[in-house]
């Protein structure tokens, strides 16, 4: 039908008509063109003389019977008008049917709403406890080197906690490089010296424990938990906060909120908490005085994250960098003023490489001393 061709020309975004739609339009036009206009029967006028008018030659004459002119003896004019009107109505109707329905744009979420949504997805994940909880992280430290320029040190840290009371941990220094264009240029001008700590810097001690294991499950000052206690922590924010504060003492050097923030960070970053407890811990930390939720921070891999930022002491702040889709912890970062480092850039990053429960017993690297024990 040419009506649909017209739609295609003037409204190219309208989907093409289906064969069924074209057949339906033909049937409706045929019905309109045979004896009815708008549902009413057209009656042929009789016994009336046609109007007389002026012919093209300037003479008055009868207009009856001329093509396209309505007369008392013909319905051709009425029928033409009816067909045109019906076609217009049907074309408008076809356009209304064929136009896709507009979908309202989703409302933009605030950073806190993004965090709550991510925490909800995390809490819904299944959880199975096996023999050992193992976590591997990449530790990045940006500091002033011996040459007076910024150096970025990278290392690999492993910790494993067994349900049978065994623990394992070791750290390997991986690399040390000048950080940033200015530092790289100064390093080159000084002869490109080898930077340490890095692999090969100390062949006698390539692996060593980077944490004290005598208080492996020390959550915060004044409270050392057991593994069953950690696994049984509440999975709702207000209940978790109340449970943690049971272990707070007025003799602590930190005030109540500082102590609570420290406990929550430790649980999220260092402990084998359940997904529900971890999600609740996010909400507790985000609700503390001075804390904020941001969605403009990227993790070390460049992925945009939702981040909980909280003050620690003075001008130092900590960040939990979270996957906005799954709620998984991507990294824990410290932000402190370091000469030469851009304001707001983290100086210490602990990026999660892998964390999971496993039945495989960890094996410390050869030559690693004091890298396993009992808690």
CSV table of C-alpha atoms in Angstrom, one decimal:
chain,number,residue,atom,x,y,z
A,1,UNK,CA,0.0,0.0,0.0
A,2,UNK,CA,1.2,3.5,-0.8
A,3,UNK,CA,0.1,4.7,2.6
A,4,UNK,CA,2.8,2.5,4.1
A,5,UNK,CA,5.3,3.8,1.6
A,6,UNK,CA,4.4,7.3,2.7
A,7,UNK,CA,5.1,6.3,6.4
A,8,UNK,CA,8.4,4.8,5.4
A,9,UNK,CA,9.5,8.1,3.7
A,10,UNK,CA,8.4,10.6,6.4
A,11,UNK,CA,8.9,8.4,9.5
A,12,UNK,CA,11.9,6.1,8.8
A,13,UNK,CA,12.1,5.0,12.5
A,14,UNK,CA,8.6,3.3,12.3
A,15,UNK,CA,9.0,-0.5,11.9
A,16,UNK,CA,8.0,-1.8,8.4
A,17,UNK,CA,4.4,-3.0,8.1
A,18,UNK,CA,3.8,-6.8,8.2
A,19,UNK,CA,1.8,-8.6,5.5
A,20,UNK,CA,-1.1,-9.0,8.0
A,21,UNK,CA,-1.2,-5.2,8.6
A,22,UNK,CA,-1.3,-4.5,4.9
A,23,UNK,CA,-4.1,-7.0,4.3
A,24,UNK,CA,-6.1,-5.5,7.1
A,25,UNK,CA,-5.7,-2.0,5.7
A,26,UNK,CA,-6.8,-3.1,2.3
A,27,UNK,CA,-10.0,-4.8,3.7
A,28,UNK,CA,-10.9,-1.7,5.7
A,29,UNK,CA,-10.4,0.6,2.7
A,30,UNK,CA,-12.5,-1.7,0.5
A,31,UNK,CA,-15.3,-1.6,3.0
A,32,UNK,CA,-15.2,2.2,3.2
A,33,UNK,CA,-15.3,2.5,-0.6
A,34,UNK,CA,-18.4,0.4,-1.1
A,35,UNK,CA,-21.5,2.0,0.2
A,36,UNK,CA,-20.6,3.5,3.5
A,37,UNK,CA,-18.7,6.5,4.8
A,38,UNK,CA,-17.8,6.5,8.4
A,39,UNK,CA,-20.4,3.8,9.1
A,40,UNK,CA,-23.3,5.6,7.4
A,41,UNK,CA,-25.0,4.7,4.1
A,42,UNK,CA,-24.4,7.2,1.2
A,43,UNK,CA,-27.7,8.0,-0.5
A,44,UNK,CA,-27.8,9.1,-4.2
A,45,UNK,CA,-29.5,12.5,-4.5
A,46,UNK,CA,-32.3,12.6,-7.1
A,47,UNK,CA,-34.5,15.2,-8.8
A,48,UNK,CA,-32.1,18.1,-8.4
A,49,UNK,CA,-30.4,20.0,-11.1
A,50,UNK,CA,-26.7,20.5,-11.0
A,51,UNK,CA,-25.3,23.9,-10.4
A,52,UNK,CA,-24.4,25.9,-13.4
A,53,UNK,CA,-21.0,27.6,-13.5
A,54,UNK,CA,-18.6,29.3,-15.8
A,55,UNK,CA,-16.8,27.1,-18.3
A,56,UNK,CA,-13.1,27.4,-19.1
A,57,UNK,CA,-14.0,29.5,-22.1
A,58,UNK,CA,-15.8,32.0,-19.9
A,59,UNK,CA,-19.4,30.8,-20.7
A,60,UNK,CA,-21.8,29.6,-18.1
A,61,UNK,CA,-22.7,26.0,-18.4
A,62,UNK,CA,-23.5,22.9,-16.5
A,63,UNK,CA,-20.7,21.3,-14.4
A,64,UNK,CA,-22.7,18.1,-14.1
A,65,UNK,CA,-20.8,15.1,-15.1
A,66,UNK,CA,-17.4,16.7,-15.1
A,67,UNK,CA,-14.7,14.5,-13.5
A,68,UNK,CA,-14.0,15.2,-9.9
A,69,UNK,CA,-17.1,17.4,-9.5
A,70,UNK,CA,-20.0,16.3,-7.3
A,71,UNK,CA,-23.3,16.2,-9.0
A,72,UNK,CA,-26.8,15.0,-8.4
A,73,UNK,CA,-26.4,12.1,-10.7
A,74,UNK,CA,-23.0,10.7,-9.5
A,75,UNK,CA,-21.4,9.6,-6.3
A,76,UNK,CA,-17.9,9.7,-7.7
A,77,UNK,CA,-17.0,12.9,-5.9
A,78,UNK,CA,-18.4,11.8,-2.5
A,79,UNK,CA,-16.7,8.4,-3.0
A,80,UNK,CA,-13.3,10.1,-3.6
A,81,UNK,CA,-13.6,12.2,-0.5
A,82,UNK,CA,-14.7,9.2,1.5
A,83,UNK,CA,-11.7,7.2,0.3
A,84,UNK,CA,-9.2,10.0,1.0
A,85,UNK,CA,-10.6,10.6,4.5
A,86,UNK,CA,-10.6,6.9,5.3
A,87,UNK,CA,-7.1,6.5,4.0
A,88,UNK,CA,-5.9,9.4,6.2
A,89,UNK,CA,-7.6,8.0,9.3
A,90,UNK,CA,-6.2,4.5,8.7
A,91,UNK,CA,-2.7,5.8,8.0
A,92,UNK,CA,-2.8,7.8,11.2
A,93,UNK,CA,-4.0,4.7,13.0
A,94,UNK,CA,-1.3,2.6,11.4
A,95,UNK,CA,1.4,5.1,12.5
A,96,UNK,CA,0.0,5.0,16.1
A,97,UNK,CA,0.2,1.2,16.1
A,98,UNK,CA,3.6,0.9,14.5
A,99,UNK,CA,5.4,3.5,16.5
A,100,UNK,CA,7.4,1.9,19.3
A,101,UNK,CA,6.3,2.8,22.8
A,102,UNK,CA,8.7,5.1,24.5
A,103,UNK,CA,10.5,3.8,27.6
A,104,UNK,CA,11.1,6.3,30.3
A,105,UNK,CA,14.8,6.7,31.2
A,106,UNK,CA,15.8,5.0,34.4
A,107,UNK,CA,16.3,7.4,37.3
A,108,UNK,CA,20.0,8.0,38.2
A,109,UNK,CA,21.1,6.2,41.4
A,110,UNK,CA,23.0,8.0,44.1
A,111,UNK,CA,26.3,6.5,45.3
A,112,UNK,CA,24.6,5.3,48.5
A,113,UNK,CA,21.9,3.6,46.5
A,114,UNK,CA,24.5,1.9,44.3
A,115,UNK,CA,26.2,0.6,47.4
A,116,UNK,CA,23.0,-0.7,48.9
A,117,UNK,CA,22.1,-2.5,45.7
A,118,UNK,CA,25.6,-4.0,45.5
A,119,UNK,CA,25.4,-5.1,49.1
A,120,UNK,CA,22.1,-6.7,48.5
A,121,UNK,CA,23.5,-8.8,45.6
A,122,UNK,CA,26.5,-9.8,47.7
A,123,UNK,CA,24.3,-10.9,50.6
A,124,UNK,CA,22.2,-13.1,48.3
A,125,UNK,CA,25.3,-15.1,47.2
A,126,UNK,CA,25.5,-18.8,48.4
A,127,UNK,CA,28.2,-19.5,50.9
A,128,UNK,CA,30.0,-22.8,51.7
A,129,UNK,CA,32.6,-23.2,54.4
A,130,UNK,CA,35.4,-25.7,53.5
A,131,UNK,CA,38.7,-26.6,55.3
A,132,UNK,CA,40.7,-23.4,54.6
A,133,UNK,CA,39.9,-19.8,53.8
A,134,UNK,CA,42.7,-18.4,51.6
A,135,UNK,CA,43.2,-14.9,50.3
A,136,UNK,CA,45.9,-13.6,47.9
A,137,UNK,CA,46.4,-9.9,47.5
A,138,UNK,CA,48.7,-7.6,45.6
A,139,UNK,CA,50.1,-4.9,47.9
A,140,UNK,CA,51.1,-1.6,46.2
A,141,UNK,CA,53.0,1.1,48.2
A,142,UNK,CA,54.0,4.5,46.8
A,143,UNK,CA,56.6,6.2,48.8
A,144,UNK,CA,59.8,8.4,48.5
A,145,UNK,CA,62.7,6.3,47.6
A,146,UNK,CA,66.4,6.7,48.5
A,147,UNK,CA,66.9,8.9,45.5
A,148,UNK,CA,64.3,11.4,46.6
A,149,UNK,CA,61.7,10.5,44.0
A,150,UNK,CA,58.5,8.5,44.1
A,151,UNK,CA,58.8,4.7,44.0
A,152,UNK,CA,56.0,2.2,43.6
A,153,UNK,CA,56.7,-1.1,45.3
A,154,UNK,CA,54.6,-4.2,44.5
A,155,UNK,CA,54.4,-7.4,46.5
A,156,UNK,CA,52.3,-10.6,46.8
A,157,UNK,CA,50.7,-11.5,50.1
A,158,UNK,CA,49.0,-14.8,51.0
A,159,UNK,CA,47.1,-15.7,54.2
A,160,UNK,CA,45.2,-18.9,54.9
A,161,UNK,CA,43.2,-19.8,58.0
A,162,UNK,CA,42.2,-23.4,58.6
A,163,UNK,CA,39.2,-24.6,60.6
A,164,UNK,CA,41.5,-27.1,62.3
A,165,UNK,CA,43.5,-24.2,63.9
A,166,UNK,CA,46.3,-24.1,61.3
A,167,UNK,CA,47.4,-20.9,59.7
A,168,UNK,CA,49.8,-20.0,56.8
A,169,UNK,CA,51.1,-16.7,55.5
A,170,UNK,CA,53.9,-15.4,53.3
A,171,UNK,CA,54.9,-12.3,51.4
A,172,UNK,CA,57.0,-11.9,48.3
A,173,UNK,CA,58.5,-8.6,47.1
A,174,UNK,CA,57.9,-8.5,43.4
A,175,UNK,CA,59.0,-5.2,41.9
A,176,UNK,CA,60.1,-1.6,42.6
A,177,UNK,CA,59.9,1.1,39.9
A,178,UNK,CA,59.9,4.9,39.7
A,179,UNK,CA,56.3,6.2,39.9
A,180,UNK,CA,55.3,8.8,37.4
A,181,UNK,CA,57.1,10.7,34.5
A,182,UNK,CA,59.0,13.0,36.8
A,183,UNK,CA,60.3,10.2,39.0
A,184,UNK,CA,61.3,8.1,35.9
A,185,UNK,CA,63.3,11.0,34.5
A,186,UNK,CA,65.1,11.6,37.8
A,187,UNK,CA,65.8,7.9,38.1
A,188,UNK,CA,67.3,7.8,34.5
A,189,UNK,CA,69.5,10.8,35.2
A,190,UNK,CA,70.8,9.1,38.3
A,191,UNK,CA,72.0,6.1,36.2
A,192,UNK,CA,68.9,3.9,36.4
A,193,UNK,CA,69.9,2.1,39.6
A,194,UNK,CA,68.3,-1.1,40.7
A,195,UNK,CA,65.4,-0.5,43.1
A,196,UNK,CA,64.6,-2.7,46.0
A,197,UNK,CA,62.7,-4.5,47.5
A,198,UNK,CA,62.0,-6.7,44.5
A,199,UNK,CA,62.6,-10.2,43.3
A,200,UNK,CA,66.3,-11.1,43.5
A,201,UNK,CA,67.2,-8.3,45.9
A,202,UNK,CA,67.6,-10.7,48.8
A,203,UNK,CA,68.2,-14.2,47.5
A,204,UNK,CA,68.5,-15.4,51.1
A,205,UNK,CA,65.0,-14.3,52.1
A,206,UNK,CA,62.7,-14.3,49.0
A,207,UNK,CA,59.6,-15.1,51.2
A,208,UNK,CA,58.8,-14.1,54.7
A,209,UNK,CA,55.7,-13.5,56.9
A,210,UNK,CA,54.5,-9.9,56.6
A,211,UNK,CA,52.1,-10.0,59.6
A,212,UNK,CA,52.2,-11.1,63.2
A,213,UNK,CA,50.3,-14.3,63.6
A,214,UNK,CA,50.2,-14.4,67.4
A,215,UNK,CA,46.9,-12.6,67.3
A,216,UNK,CA,45.6,-13.7,63.9
A,217,UNK,CA,41.9,-13.1,64.6
A,218,UNK,CA,42.3,-9.8,66.5
A,219,UNK,CA,39.4,-7.8,65.2
A,220,UNK,CA,40.1,-4.6,67.1
A,221,UNK,CA,41.8,-3.5,70.3
A,222,UNK,CA,40.4,-5.5,73.2
A,223,UNK,CA,38.7,-8.2,71.1
A,224,UNK,CA,40.3,-11.3,69.6
A,225,UNK,CA,37.6,-13.5,68.1
A,226,UNK,CA,37.5,-17.2,67.3
A,227,UNK,CA,36.7,-18.5,63.8
A,228,UNK,CA,33.3,-19.8,64.8
A,229,UNK,CA,32.5,-16.3,66.2
A,230,UNK,CA,33.5,-14.6,63.0
A,231,UNK,CA,31.4,-17.0,60.9
A,232,UNK,CA,28.4,-16.5,63.2
A,233,UNK,CA,28.4,-12.6,63.1
A,234,UNK,CA,25.0,-11.0,62.2
A,235,UNK,CA,24.1,-10.4,58.6
A,236,UNK,CA,22.0,-7.3,59.2
A,237,UNK,CA,23.7,-3.9,59.7
A,238,UNK,CA,22.1,-2.8,63.0
A,239,UNK,CA,22.5,-6.2,64.6
A,240,UNK,CA,26.1,-6.4,63.5
A,241,UNK,CA,26.9,-2.9,64.9
A,242,UNK,CA,25.3,-3.9,68.2
A,243,UNK,CA,27.2,-7.2,68.4
A,244,UNK,CA,30.6,-5.5,67.6
A,245,UNK,CA,30.0,-2.7,70.2
A,246,UNK,CA,29.6,-5.4,72.9
A,247,UNK,CA,33.4,-5.8,72.7
A,248,UNK,CA,34.2,-2.1,72.9
A,249,UNK,CA,35.9,-0.9,76.1
A,250,UNK,CA,36.1,2.7,77.3
A,251,UNK,CA,39.8,2.0,78.1
A,252,UNK,CA,40.5,1.8,74.3
A,253,UNK,CA,42.7,4.7,72.9
A,254,UNK,CA,40.2,5.1,70.1
A,255,UNK,CA,36.7,6.6,70.6
A,256,UNK,CA,33.6,4.4,69.9
A,257,UNK,CA,33.2,5.3,66.2
A,258,UNK,CA,36.9,5.0,65.5
A,259,UNK,CA,37.0,1.6,67.1
A,260,UNK,CA,34.0,0.4,65.2
A,261,UNK,CA,35.4,1.6,61.9
A,262,UNK,CA,38.6,-0.3,62.6
A,263,UNK,CA,36.8,-3.4,63.5
A,264,UNK,CA,34.6,-3.3,60.4
A,265,UNK,CA,37.5,-2.7,58.0
A,266,UNK,CA,39.4,-5.6,59.5
A,267,UNK,CA,36.5,-7.9,59.1
A,268,UNK,CA,36.0,-6.9,55.5
A,269,UNK,CA,39.6,-7.0,54.4
A,270,UNK,CA,41.3,-9.6,56.6
A,271,UNK,CA,38.7,-12.1,57.8
A,272,UNK,CA,36.6,-14.9,56.3
A,273,UNK,CA,33.3,-13.3,57.0
A,274,UNK,CA,30.1,-14.6,55.3
A,275,UNK,CA,28.8,-12.6,52.3
A,276,UNK,CA,25.9,-11.4,54.5
A,277,UNK,CA,28.2,-10.2,57.2
A,278,UNK,CA,30.4,-8.4,54.7
A,279,UNK,CA,27.4,-6.7,53.1
A,280,UNK,CA,26.2,-5.6,56.6
A,281,UNK,CA,29.7,-4.3,57.4
A,282,UNK,CA,29.6,-2.1,54.3
A,283,UNK,CA,26.4,-0.5,55.5
A,284,UNK,CA,27.7,0.0,59.1
A,285,UNK,CA,30.9,1.7,57.8
A,286,UNK,CA,29.0,3.9,55.4
A,287,UNK,CA,26.7,5.1,58.2
A,288,UNK,CA,29.5,6.2,60.6
A,289,UNK,CA,30.2,10.0,61.2
A,290,UNK,CA,32.6,11.3,58.6
A,291,UNK,CA,32.1,8.4,56.2
A,292,UNK,CA,31.0,9.0,52.6
A,293,UNK,CA,30.1,6.9,49.6
A,294,UNK,CA,31.6,7.8,46.2
A,295,UNK,CA,31.2,6.4,42.6
A,296,UNK,CA,34.1,8.3,41.0
A,297,UNK,CA,37.0,6.1,42.3
A,298,UNK,CA,38.6,3.5,40.1
A,299,UNK,CA,40.4,0.4,41.3
A,300,UNK,CA,44.1,-0.3,40.3
A,301,UNK,CA,42.8,-2.1,37.2
A,302,UNK,CA,40.9,1.0,36.1
A,303,UNK,CA,37.5,-0.3,36.8
A,304,UNK,CA,34.9,2.2,38.1
A,305,UNK,CA,33.8,1.3,41.6
A,306,UNK,CA,31.5,2.3,44.4
A,307,UNK,CA,33.7,3.3,47.3
A,308,UNK,CA,33.2,3.8,51.0
A,309,UNK,CA,35.7,6.4,52.3
A,310,UNK,CA,36.2,7.0,56.0
A,311,UNK,CA,38.6,9.0,58.1
A,312,UNK,CA,41.2,7.1,60.1
A,313,UNK,CA,43.3,9.7,62.0
A,314,UNK,CA,44.2,13.2,61.1
A,315,UNK,CA,44.5,13.6,57.3
A,316,UNK,CA,44.6,9.9,56.6
A,317,UNK,CA,41.5,8.2,55.2
A,318,UNK,CA,40.7,4.7,54.1
A,319,UNK,CA,38.7,3.4,51.1
A,320,UNK,CA,36.9,0.2,50.5
A,321,UNK,CA,36.7,-0.2,46.7
A,322,UNK,CA,33.7,-2.4,45.8
A,323,UNK,CA,32.4,-4.0,42.6
A,324,UNK,CA,29.1,-2.2,41.9
A,325,UNK,CA,27.7,-5.3,40.2
A,326,UNK,CA,28.5,-8.2,42.6
A,327,UNK,CA,29.4,-6.3,45.8
A,328,UNK,CA,32.7,-8.1,46.0
A,329,UNK,CA,35.6,-6.2,47.5
A,330,UNK,CA,38.1,-5.2,44.8
A,331,UNK,CA,40.6,-3.3,47.0
A,332,UNK,CA,41.3,-1.6,50.3
A,333,UNK,CA,43.2,1.7,49.9
A,334,UNK,CA,44.8,4.3,52.2
A,335,UNK,CA,45.0,7.9,51.2
A,336,UNK,CA,47.6,10.1,52.9
A,337,UNK,CA,49.6,13.1,51.8
A,338,UNK,CA,52.9,12.0,50.2
A,339,UNK,CA,55.2,14.6,48.6
A,340,UNK,CA,55.0,14.3,44.8
A,341,UNK,CA,51.8,12.2,44.9
A,342,UNK,CA,48.6,13.8,43.5
A,343,UNK,CA,46.1,14.9,46.2
A,344,UNK,CA,43.6,12.2,46.8
A,345,UNK,CA,45.7,9.4,45.2
A,346,UNK,CA,46.1,6.3,47.4
A,347,UNK,CA,49.6,5.7,48.7
A,348,UNK,CA,48.9,2.1,49.9
A,349,UNK,CA,46.6,-0.3,48.0
A,350,UNK,CA,45.7,-3.9,48.9
A,351,UNK,CA,44.1,-5.3,45.7
A,352,UNK,CA,42.2,-8.6,46.1
A,353,UNK,CA,43.5,-11.2,43.6
A,354,UNK,CA,41.7,-14.2,45.0
A,355,UNK,CA,39.7,-15.1,48.1
A,356,UNK,CA,37.8,-18.4,48.6
A,357,UNK,CA,37.3,-21.4,50.8
A,358,UNK,CA,39.1,-24.5,49.7
A,359,UNK,CA,39.9,-28.0,50.8
A,360,UNK,CA,43.5,-27.9,49.6
A,361,UNK,CA,46.1,-27.4,52.3
A,362,UNK,CA,48.3,-24.4,51.5
A,363,UNK,CA,52.0,-25.1,50.9
A,364,UNK,CA,54.4,-22.3,51.8
A,365,UNK,CA,57.2,-21.6,49.3
A,366,UNK,CA,60.6,-23.4,50.0
A,367,UNK,CA,62.8,-21.6,52.4
A,368,UNK,CA,59.9,-19.6,53.9
A,369,UNK,CA,60.6,-19.5,57.7
A,370,UNK,CA,57.9,-19.0,60.3
A,371,UNK,CA,55.3,-19.1,57.5
A,372,UNK,CA,52.9,-21.5,59.2
A,373,UNK,CA,51.7,-22.3,62.7
A,374,UNK,CA,48.7,-22.7,65.0
A,375,UNK,CA,46.3,-20.1,66.3
